[in-house]
Structures are given as structure tokens and as C-alpha cells.
Amino acid sequence: MRHVTPTTLASLQKSTSQIRNICILAHVDHGKTTLADSLVASNGIISQRLAGKLRYMDSRKDEQERGITMKSSAIALYFSLKESEDYLINLIDSPGHVDFSTEVSTAVRLCDGALIVVDVVEGICAQTIVSLRQAWQEEIKPVLVLNKMDRLILELKLTPIDAYVHLTQLLEKVNAVMAELLTSEVFQKDRMKSGARSRTTSKMDEVDAKSDGDAHVYDWSTGMDDIDDSDLYFSPEQGNVLFASAIDGWGFRIEDFVTIFSKKVGVKEEILARTLWGDFYLNNKLKRIMKGAQEKAKKPLFVQLVLENIWTIYDTVVVRKDKLAIEKMVGTLNLSIHQRDLRQNDPKQLVYTVMSNWLPLSKAILVAVCEKLPSPMELSEERVERLMLTHNRKFTTLPAESQELKHAFLNCRSNLDAPVIVFVSKMFAVDTKSLPENRPKPLSHEEMLARREQARQRIADKLAKVSLEETEVKLENPDINTVKDDNDNSIVKETYNEDQYQFIAFARVYSGTVRKNSKLYVLGPKHDPLTVMEKLKNGENIVTAASVKELTSGNHITEAEVKSLYILMGRDLETIDEVPAGNIIGIGGLDDHVLRTATLSSTICCPPFTDLNLIADPILRVAVEPIHTMEMDALLSGLKLLNQADPCVQILVQETGEHVLVTAGEVHLQRCLDDLRERFANIEISVSNPIVPFRETIVEPPKVDMVNELIETQSAQQSGNTNNKPTKGDDTQPVDGLITQKTANKKSVIKIRARPLPIEVVSLLEKSDKLLKSFKDYESYLEEGKRNLLSDALISEIGQFKDSLKKAFENSNWDPKIVQNLWSFGPKKCGPNILVNEISGFNKGSMWLENECKSENKSEDPREAFNSNFINGFQMATSSGPLCEEPMVGVCFIVEEWDMEPVDNSESTNQPFGPYSGQIMSAVKEGCRKAFQCQPQRLMVAMYSCNIQVNSEVLGKFMFYILLGNGLSYN
């Protein structure tokens, strides 16, 4: 196929119903990029012979060297399904390595469908499950591609019947993962409903007590019977499963062989389509398709009509290399292959030629994409609500103007009156010289004549001033910057700064039309349309900042100008003036407005998109510094660019002044360091040895010491001696782990104790990390009296979490009433540490819903004014422990006493030791750290969990190296 021009692609962008936004997801080395090469070659961008070798979508040098994809990249492809049906396929190739799973999240958010590629030999791997889960969470429809079928023939040397059994087992495993995802979601929804029913029942105990016993009947149904899962599972007869060998350029669906064999077998296409896959066989005597192939020891129809033919071709071409049989086979299949191609001696190239002509991979893939995957106009209402709002709030609590935008998502209109809604999933850096506006531009015939005349005139002027010999030496004019391209056309090189990088937004238009030079609002993640609309109703002006740096407190809106629009073409970009809804594009000019992700809209009542579902957290850290101190500014500038270009990296500045780079793994770290050295900072840097983060914790004190002497007796004697001695300083010495800490002005006394949390409680807190983050919205809405904004799902989850927490404490022989006195979680109010309030007469500390209802009579307790300062001190202590300034894990801080003298607010800012609020924060922080040090302390190191398969012959060596690296084997 000839190369498609940008003008053709721009015209296809207007037909929203014939646009497909898809991504390729798979485990590393399962064949994603090779498959993408075949699709790119179908548009004439690269040669078919280079498909699988060129790795066109891998534009980075390190990607080519390592042979893995590191960055998500998109390309627009053209495909004609029928004469009158032209489709635009926006394809995104995503990484499969676990270090770059964040890139997968940025790709999935922009798509409506996905190609899940699975190696038929390696089967289901870790990233395969992650890919299926991400597709499920984002509610995009998947199509399964069983790749590397040639390995079953050439490596495993399976017979067709054995290969069929292997494929059925692999398909069952993939469907088992889908069933697990469905079941977990249904059970979660059922638990929410049961939690809501239990709360309603508890409020109506008196009424239920009078009713008869039939009212207390538990509903054992799980809701699975009401779920329509007909389109959920992968089944070849449904057309959502492809069998392929991307390296050999072939692939097919069941429908491809139905059209081939329906007339030969003498069976209708509808019947053959239903029976070609499954336990069916062909009765040659009756010329009928019968069921029960396995029971009657017959070859399944799929083996007889499909696999045996493919196995025969590989045996003829690769194994036996029978030239005469190959020519006869090509004639039988009616393939138009040149004799020169048939005479080549490389069997792999010959089998590629035959199979790609018989069962072209790109056609099979693109037909499945057009027929089975949805268009941008087929967004579900549930997905739209998830994109617009988190599950913490009810959709009906949004302003009426914001709720109307839901119809704009669903209609996906590009009219002038349609609101513009764009989501930016990431920012990627592009060298300025590679931008279309900075490329060498071909000259027209008139411009060539004009430049030629100008050159002649300049040469004539020089000839008049100097001799002919000097003119011949200086004939080369440095002002003429005209060269020839491959087609012998004159082109002009425009000037550019080689060290400059510009950021392009990787985005999708969900509604309206984005035009060049238009202005849009950039809405930050904390933008609340309800608050903005209330300000407008009150007559207040909404101030928009010119850049992110100029944003003030409470303001999350900037106004940006769309300076350029691009069609993403893999390694290249093509300029365009406007882009209608439903397309994936690149937007220039947002460098100062978007750090990583953002929502663009023409209206400020648009809610910001929800956060991406990130899978991997950065854990590997190094300290970086320039070799030459004078280049520190270049390093800081490079770190800033790297932070904006990479969605997973973190840049930290320690108290010692070190600049720390936190990455997801070793491969990710190496890529970030290369970017710093060669692209963003362009200097030599010194890198420390990589370390993983530690966690600080405490354990129960031992009962017996090294010489089997009871420690309890010794501690009792020491505590008795301590009580008789006068204490030095302001703080009393710890008694049985109880710390007494005073503020600097001696007007507040805090008594606090630290205990190690049970393992069951810690694991529950770590699993509920996302729910704990929702507590921030939960508490803020309660304080503002906006309980009606909270969704029923969030309230139900919090109730279930509270019950699970009580049960975990009870199972660990702790008093479950401690849950009722929970004050806060930490660090960041969502970590696996808890602060418990056991202060007599001060009940402000509980964070649960029933205790947060404010009474009409306001309490005069002076401690309530410093409640948030107390919690902040706890957060500071748990975020950096006393051992090595690392976060704490599994520590329970129990506050037993907090006495405070009343303080005059007018004098609070003029305290000799600083503000009273700051003194309380410092006292709580130091008290927690001292209580932590009173217990046996431990450091925890991060462990990487993975599945490794080895042969029994090398099992001994494998275990040796695992133990050598302090690893653990669970099986």
C-alpha cells in the first residue's frame, strides 16, 4: 500500500464513527513491537521485509540496543475495510517491561480498545495479568492475539493435535483471569450493598425487633446471575481471538478459514463459523459436522482444516526445503509470488513470503479492530462518570453545567457549539530540530529561480571587485544555505537551537474541536467546579494564571494558547490546523501549563479527569551531582525537564542538599541517567550506588535476654531506681515506654506510648491504601458540612474497612475498641501507622463518621484549636523515623494524656519560642520519635516478588544464587 498523506488522515479524523483508538498491551518480549511493525508496513511507511527488524515505533537509541520498548508512542494508520468504509486507526505501542508500566497507564486512558498479545509458549505472565487488569479498570474492550505460533512448530515440535490442546488450555487460563476480575468487582459491589443494608438495619433495630423473623433473611445471592458476560470472555468463534506469528508476518481469525473451506467442505458459513473451534469433527461419509471429537478420538475440525495445513507449509518450507512442493503449494493456494522470491535460500524468509501472502497479519488484525473494537462514540455512561469523578463523590452533586458535559462525552460531537474537552495523559520531549516547522522545507520552482538569480548577482558583484583567481577560491558563499534532498529538490535549512527541547502533550479530544491558536482552560487535579460555580454566583471573579508557577492558593486554573497541533506518526510529527473529537493528537505550547497530566476545556465547569491507575511505584534511588560544580545550574535544569518528561520518576532534595533520583527499577534508572547526560542536562554527572528505600518499625520486646534472664525483673528494678532519681531537663524519663514531652514554653504536656501493630492489621492498612487516601476528602467534606456530596460507595467502603479493622485487632488479642479512638493514619494520612486518642475528656480525636457530627453547643476546650497541629506532628514523625529518616511502618502511637494551659490568641504569634501551634507540632514529633526509640527497633528492606521457572538440572545453582542475594523461595 502506498504511503498515506497527512491530508488524507486529517479528512478521516472527521468521521468519528470510523475512528479506532487502540493500544497494544503485553508482557515484555511477547511481540508487541513486531506486531506494530506489520501494521505500520501496511500503510507503506516501512517495507514489509523490514517488519519485525526495524522496530519502527522504538525511536530511542537505547530501545533499539536493548530490544525493548520504553516509551509509549502513537501512530495514525489508514485501513479500508470495504470500498466505501475507510477507517482511521490511532495505534499506541506501549512497553511491556515492569519498570515502564506507568507508560502503559498513560496509553490505556486514551484508548477505547486494546490488543492483548500473549506468547503461546510462555503463556500468561505477570505483565499479561497487569495488562488485562488495566484494560478492565479503564473499561476498554480487548482483543486477544495468540502470538508466536511458529514456536509451537519449530521449537516445541508439537503435533497439530497437541498444539490444539495447548491453545485451548492457554485460552482457558486467559479467561480465568477475566473471570477473576469480574468476580472481584461483583463481590465488591455486593459488599457495598450489604454494608448499606446493615447500616439501615442498625438504625431501625426497634422496628425490626417488632417484625417477625422472616424479615431477617440473609440474601446469599452474589449478583453473578444478573451479569451479562457473553462478550467478556475470549472465544475464537466470537471473532475476538487471533492466532498469529508476527515474526513470520501471518495471522488469522476463524472467519478467514470459514470463507476458504465452506465451499470445499460443503457446509454453510454460519454453521462452520460456530463449529470450526471446539469439540467438533467432520464426518466424511455423511458430509456433516458432528459433536464429540474427543469422545470418539477424532481430529477436531480446527486441527483438520487449519493447523494441519499450517504445519504442512512449515514442514515443506523450513524442514524438508522441497522446492517443487513449494511451487505446487503456492499454485494450489493461488498466491501471486514472484519466482525470484521462491528461489531464495533462506527458509525463514521463504516461509515469511508464503505465509504473509496467504494469511497477511495486518489485514487480520485491522479487520478485527474495525469489527470488534468500539469507536469513540460508544463510550459507556459508567466509564464517562468514572473519568469525570472519583467514586468518593456522587455524580449528582456536580453543578448542573458540569452534569450536562456528560452528554458531550457520549455524543462526541465536533460542532462549533460543542464544549472542548481534552485530556493530557503525559508530556514527552521532542528535539526542536525534529519539529515539522523546523525541518528543511522544499522550495517551489519560483523560489528556486529567485534564489538562483540572487546567487548569480552576488557572484557578479564579487567578480567586479576581485580577480578571477580569488573569486574561484571564495566561490562557496556561506550565506547560501541551499542543499539537495533525495529527490534532487532544493531545500532550505532553517536555523534552530540544537540544545533546546520542547514538550508535546500526548492527548485525546473527547468533545468539540481543538483549533490552532485557540485558548483553553488548563484545569488542575484539585479544581472543583462546584466551588467555582458558587464563586460565580456570588459575583466573584475567577482569576486564571498565566502559568503553573503563578498559581496562588485555592486557584487551580490557568489559560493556555494552543500554539500547534500534530498528528502523531511514530517517530515523526505532522502539523494540522484543527482536530475534531475522538482523535489522539499532540499539542504544543503547554510547557508552562502542564507538568504531567491535565484536563483542557473551553469551560471552567468541566471537572478534572480522575488520576491514572498507576501500577508501579518508584523505589530505586540514587544521588546525582555534576562532576564540575559550575555545572550545577545545568543539572537542576535537566532534572526539571526529566521530571516533566517521565511520568514515573521522582526528584527529591534531601536536607543535606543532595538531589535524589527515584526510579522504578534498574532499566528505568539507566534510561533516566542517559537522558540526563545526553539530552536534558548534557553534562557529565556523578551517580551514587543505587539503594532501595528502607522502612523503620518496632517489635515486641523479648521476654528473655542472651543469658536466659528475665528482662521484666530488670526493667522493673530500673524503673524503680529511675523514679527515685531527680530528672534532668524538661522531659521526664520513660517509664514502661511512656514518654512525657513538653512544649518549649512548658504550657503543654503530652504523654505518648509506642506499640508495634499486629501483622494482620499492617497488611490490612497496606491493602487499603487507596481507601485511606479517600479519607482526606472524607474529612474535608465532613468539616465543611458537605456530607451529602459523599458517595454511598465510599461511605459503605469505610464502614466495611472499620469492621475489618476491628476484626483484625480482635484476632490479634487487642481491644477492638481501639478502632473507635483512631485519630489519624500516617504518614500522609494514608500510611500503615496509627495515632490513637486515649485522652480522658477529649473526644475530638476520632475520625469516624458517627463521632464527627458537630453538636450545636461548641466546645470550649482549648485543645480543639490545635487538633490539626497535633496530627501534623504525628505525620512528620511517621514520615521520617529516628534511625535513618525513613518512613515508619506498623507503629501504633497511643496518646494517654494531653494537658494544656489556655493561651491568649493575641499573644500566640509573639511567643519567645515561636508560635504555640508550631511548638505543639514539634513536641508531638519529638515525643513520637522518643517513644519509638524506647522499643526494640528494626529496619525493613524492600523485597521484589517474581515467578522464576528453571529446569530441574539447574535448580541447585538457582537456589544458591537466590540465597546469595538474601532471597527467599516460597516453593
mmCIF file of N, CA and C in Angstrom, residues 233-292:
data_model
loop_
_atom_site.group_PDB
_atom_site.id
_atom_site.type_symbol
_atom_site.label_atom_id
_atom_site.label_comp_id
_atom_site.label_asym_id
_atom_site.label_seq_id
_atom_site.Cartn_x
_atom_site.Cartn_y
_atom_site.Cartn_z
ATOM 1 N N TYR A 233 -15.621 -12.938 27.762
ATOM 2 C CA TYR A 233 -14.569 -13.932 27.586
ATOM 3 C C TYR A 233 -14.096 -13.984 26.139
ATOM 4 N N PHE A 234 -12.878 -14.485 25.979
ATOM 5 C CA PHE A 234 -12.278 -14.622 24.656
ATOM 6 C C PHE A 234 -12.673 -15.975 24.072
ATOM 7 N N SER A 235 -13.188 -15.930 22.865
ATOM 8 C CA SER A 235 -13.605 -17.163 22.192
ATOM 9 C C SER A 235 -13.377 -16.992 20.698
ATOM 10 N N PRO A 236 -12.688 -17.915 20.051
ATOM 11 C CA PRO A 236 -12.412 -17.756 18.615
ATOM 12 C C PRO A 236 -13.671 -17.627 17.766
ATOM 13 N N GLU A 237 -14.751 -18.325 18.138
ATOM 14 C CA GLU A 237 -15.958 -18.238 17.320
ATOM 15 C C GLU A 237 -16.619 -16.866 17.409
ATOM 16 N N GLN A 238 -16.291 -16.068 18.443
ATOM 17 C CA GLN A 238 -16.818 -14.711 18.540
ATOM 18 C C GLN A 238 -15.981 -13.703 17.762
ATOM 19 N N GLY A 239 -14.843 -14.118 17.264
ATOM 20 C CA GLY A 239 -14.002 -13.239 16.460
ATOM 21 C C GLY A 239 -13.065 -12.350 17.248
ATOM 22 N N ASN A 240 -12.983 -12.529 18.588
ATOM 23 C CA ASN A 240 -12.097 -11.689 19.390
ATOM 24 C C ASN A 240 -10.805 -12.388 19.770
ATOM 25 N N VAL A 241 -10.455 -13.458 19.043
ATOM 26 C CA VAL A 241 -9.189 -14.171 19.241
ATOM 27 C C VAL A 241 -8.516 -14.333 17.894
ATOM 28 N N LEU A 242 -7.239 -13.960 17.828
ATOM 29 C CA LEU A 242 -6.449 -14.130 16.613
ATOM 30 C C LEU A 242 -5.272 -15.039 16.908
ATOM 31 N N PHE A 243 -4.913 -15.842 15.945
ATOM 32 C CA PHE A 243 -3.739 -16.705 16.015
ATOM 33 C C PHE A 243 -2.717 -16.133 15.040
ATOM 34 N N ALA A 244 -1.492 -15.909 15.520
ATOM 35 C CA ALA A 244 -0.550 -15.159 14.694
ATOM 36 C C ALA A 244 0.876 -15.578 14.964
ATOM 37 N N SER A 245 1.720 -15.230 14.007
ATOM 38 C CA SER A 245 3.164 -15.271 14.150
ATOM 39 C C SER A 245 3.682 -13.973 13.541
ATOM 40 N N ALA A 246 3.892 -12.985 14.399
ATOM 41 C CA ALA A 246 4.252 -11.656 13.901
ATOM 42 C C ALA A 246 5.599 -11.664 13.207
ATOM 43 N N ILE A 247 6.528 -12.476 13.664
ATOM 44 C CA ILE A 247 7.852 -12.511 13.054
ATOM 45 C C ILE A 247 7.804 -13.085 11.654
ATOM 46 N N ASP A 248 6.821 -13.967 11.401
ATOM 47 C CA ASP A 248 6.656 -14.553 10.066
ATOM 48 C C ASP A 248 5.566 -13.870 9.265
ATOM 49 N N GLY A 249 4.932 -12.836 9.845
ATOM 50 C CA GLY A 249 4.024 -11.997 9.073
ATOM 51 C C GLY A 249 2.667 -12.585 8.771
ATOM 52 N N TRP A 250 2.191 -13.560 9.552
ATOM 53 C CA TRP A 250 0.870 -14.123 9.254
ATOM 54 C C TRP A 250 0.007 -14.165 10.514
ATOM 55 N N GLY A 251 -1.275 -14.152 10.273
ATOM 56 C CA GLY A 251 -2.241 -14.214 11.354
ATOM 57 C C GLY A 251 -3.633 -14.433 10.767
ATOM 58 N N PHE A 252 -4.532 -14.954 11.581
ATOM 59 C CA PHE A 252 -5.873 -15.247 11.066
ATOM 60 C C PHE A 252 -6.869 -15.305 12.215
ATOM 61 N N ARG A 253 -8.135 -15.175 11.836
ATOM 62 C CA ARG A 253 -9.249 -15.457 12.720
ATOM 63 C C ARG A 253 -10.024 -16.641 12.162
ATOM 64 N N ILE A 254 -10.961 -17.128 12.909
ATOM 65 C CA ILE A 254 -11.778 -18.250 12.452
ATOM 66 C C ILE A 254 -12.497 -17.907 11.147
ATOM 67 N N GLU A 255 -12.951 -16.641 11.038
ATOM 68 C CA GLU A 255 -13.704 -16.237 9.854
ATOM 69 C C GLU A 255 -12.886 -16.363 8.576
ATOM 70 N N ASP A 256 -11.555 -16.211 8.668
ATOM 71 C CA ASP A 256 -10.727 -16.314 7.467
ATOM 72 C C ASP A 256 -10.777 -17.713 6.865
ATOM 73 N N PHE A 257 -10.751 -18.742 7.691
ATOM 74 C CA PHE A 257 -10.808 -20.107 7.172
ATOM 75 C C PHE A 257 -12.230 -20.554 6.855
ATOM 76 N N VAL A 258 -13.203 -19.881 7.447
ATOM 77 C CA VAL A 258 -14.596 -20.203 7.097
ATOM 78 C C VAL A 258 -14.851 -19.896 5.636
ATOM 79 N N THR A 259 -14.370 -18.734 5.182
ATOM 80 C CA THR A 259 -14.565 -18.376 3.779
ATOM 81 C C THR A 259 -13.771 -19.287 2.837
ATOM 82 N N ILE A 260 -12.659 -19.835 3.323
ATOM 83 C CA ILE A 260 -11.828 -20.693 2.471
ATOM 84 C C ILE A 260 -12.442 -22.080 2.311
ATOM 85 N N PHE A 261 -12.936 -22.663 3.402
ATOM 86 C CA PHE A 261 -13.328 -24.071 3.399
ATOM 87 C C PHE A 261 -14.835 -24.321 3.363
ATOM 88 N N SER A 262 -15.649 -23.266 3.410
ATOM 89 C CA SER A 262 -17.096 -23.518 3.442
ATOM 90 C C SER A 262 -17.575 -24.219 2.170
ATOM 91 N N LYS A 263 -17.065 -23.809 1.015
ATOM 92 C CA LYS A 263 -17.475 -24.456 -0.236
ATOM 93 C C LYS A 263 -16.816 -25.815 -0.415
ATOM 94 N N LYS A 264 -15.557 -25.938 0.021
ATOM 95 C CA LYS A 264 -14.872 -27.221 -0.143
ATOM 96 C C LYS A 264 -15.491 -28.306 0.724
ATOM 97 N N VAL A 265 -15.872 -27.939 1.926
ATOM 98 C CA VAL A 265 -16.460 -28.915 2.840
ATOM 99 C C VAL A 265 -17.934 -29.122 2.538
ATOM 100 N N GLY A 266 -18.566 -28.133 1.925
ATOM 101 C CA GLY A 266 -19.978 -28.236 1.629
ATOM 102 C C GLY A 266 -20.864 -27.913 2.815
ATOM 103 N N VAL A 267 -20.427 -26.985 3.646
ATOM 104 C CA VAL A 267 -21.176 -26.583 4.838
ATOM 105 C C VAL A 267 -21.394 -25.079 4.764
ATOM 106 N N LYS A 268 -22.544 -24.638 5.241
ATOM 107 C CA LYS A 268 -22.838 -23.211 5.257
ATOM 108 C C LYS A 268 -21.834 -22.475 6.143
ATOM 109 N N GLU A 269 -21.574 -21.219 5.762
ATOM 110 C CA GLU A 269 -20.598 -20.438 6.514
ATOM 111 C C GLU A 269 -21.038 -20.209 7.960
ATOM 112 N N GLU A 270 -22.349 -20.030 8.180
ATOM 113 C CA GLU A 270 -22.825 -19.799 9.545
ATOM 114 C C GLU A 270 -22.560 -21.001 10.434
ATOM 115 N N ILE A 271 -22.786 -22.194 9.900
ATOM 116 C CA ILE A 271 -22.576 -23.413 10.693
ATOM 117 C C ILE A 271 -21.086 -23.649 10.924
ATOM 118 N N LEU A 272 -20.283 -23.459 9.879
ATOM 119 C CA LEU A 272 -18.847 -23.685 10.009
ATOM 120 C C LEU A 272 -18.215 -22.678 10.975
ATOM 121 N N ALA A 273 -18.734 -21.450 11.018
ATOM 122 C CA ALA A 273 -18.204 -20.442 11.930
ATOM 123 C C ALA A 273 -18.455 -20.823 13.384
ATOM 124 N N ARG A 274 -19.550 -21.524 13.648
ATOM 125 C CA ARG A 274 -19.868 -21.922 15.022
ATOM 126 C C ARG A 274 -19.151 -23.193 15.446
ATOM 127 N N THR A 275 -18.714 -23.981 14.490
ATOM 128 C CA THR A 275 -18.169 -25.298 14.823
ATOM 129 C C THR A 275 -16.696 -25.469 14.496
ATOM 130 N N LEU A 276 -16.061 -24.475 13.860
ATOM 131 C CA LEU A 276 -14.662 -24.641 13.483
ATOM 132 C C LEU A 276 -13.767 -24.701 14.716
ATOM 133 N N TRP A 277 -14.176 -24.064 15.787
ATOM 134 C CA TRP A 277 -13.435 -24.152 17.051
ATOM 135 C C TRP A 277 -14.304 -24.894 18.061
ATOM 136 N N GLY A 278 -13.749 -25.896 18.672
ATOM 137 C CA GLY A 278 -14.494 -26.630 19.684
ATOM 138 C C GLY A 278 -14.409 -28.133 19.461
ATOM 139 N N ASP A 279 -15.232 -28.852 20.179
ATOM 140 C CA ASP A 279 -15.215 -30.322 20.151
ATOM 141 C C ASP A 279 -16.079 -30.841 19.019
ATOM 142 N N PHE A 280 -15.716 -30.460 17.781
ATOM 143 C CA PHE A 280 -16.463 -30.872 16.600
ATOM 144 C C PHE A 280 -15.510 -31.525 15.601
ATOM 145 N N TYR A 281 -16.055 -32.452 14.830
ATOM 146 C CA TYR A 281 -15.258 -33.109 13.792
ATOM 147 C C TYR A 281 -16.108 -33.283 12.546
ATOM 148 N N LEU A 282 -15.452 -33.562 11.429
ATOM 149 C CA LEU A 282 -16.114 -33.706 10.147
ATOM 150 C C LEU A 282 -16.285 -35.185 9.815
ATOM 151 N N ASN A 283 -17.528 -35.600 9.653
ATOM 152 C CA ASN A 283 -17.842 -36.970 9.238
ATOM 153 C C ASN A 283 -17.795 -37.029 7.714
ATOM 154 N N ASN A 284 -16.736 -37.648 7.176
ATOM 155 C CA ASN A 284 -16.540 -37.644 5.733
ATOM 156 C C ASN A 284 -17.600 -38.445 4.994
ATOM 157 N N LYS A 285 -18.129 -39.467 5.648
ATOM 158 C CA LYS A 285 -19.142 -40.285 4.974
ATOM 159 C C LYS A 285 -20.463 -39.531 4.843
ATOM 160 N N LEU A 286 -20.860 -38.890 5.940
ATOM 161 C CA LEU A 286 -22.133 -38.177 5.924
ATOM 162 C C LEU A 286 -22.003 -36.733 5.459
ATOM 163 N N LYS A 287 -20.749 -36.264 5.327
ATOM 164 C CA LYS A 287 -20.503 -34.873 4.950
ATOM 165 C C LYS A 287 -21.208 -33.916 5.925
ATOM 166 N N ARG A 288 -21.115 -34.273 7.181
ATOM 167 C CA ARG A 288 -21.744 -33.468 8.213
ATOM 168 C C ARG A 288 -20.750 -33.218 9.347
ATOM 169 N N ILE A 289 -20.967 -32.130 10.050
ATOM 170 C CA ILE A 289 -20.135 -31.803 11.209
ATOM 171 C C ILE A 289 -20.808 -32.363 12.442
ATOM 172 N N MET A 290 -20.090 -33.191 13.169
ATOM 173 C CA MET A 290 -20.628 -33.886 14.331
ATOM 174 C C MET A 290 -19.924 -33.378 15.594
ATOM 175 N N LYS A 291 -20.583 -33.553 16.733
ATOM 176 C CA LYS A 291 -20.024 -33.167 18.016
ATOM 177 C C LYS A 291 -19.466 -34.389 18.717
ATOM 178 N N GLY A 292 -18.459 -34.198 19.554
ATOM 179 C CA GLY A 292 -17.862 -35.289 20.316
ATOM 180 C C GLY A 292 -16.579 -35.811 19.726
#
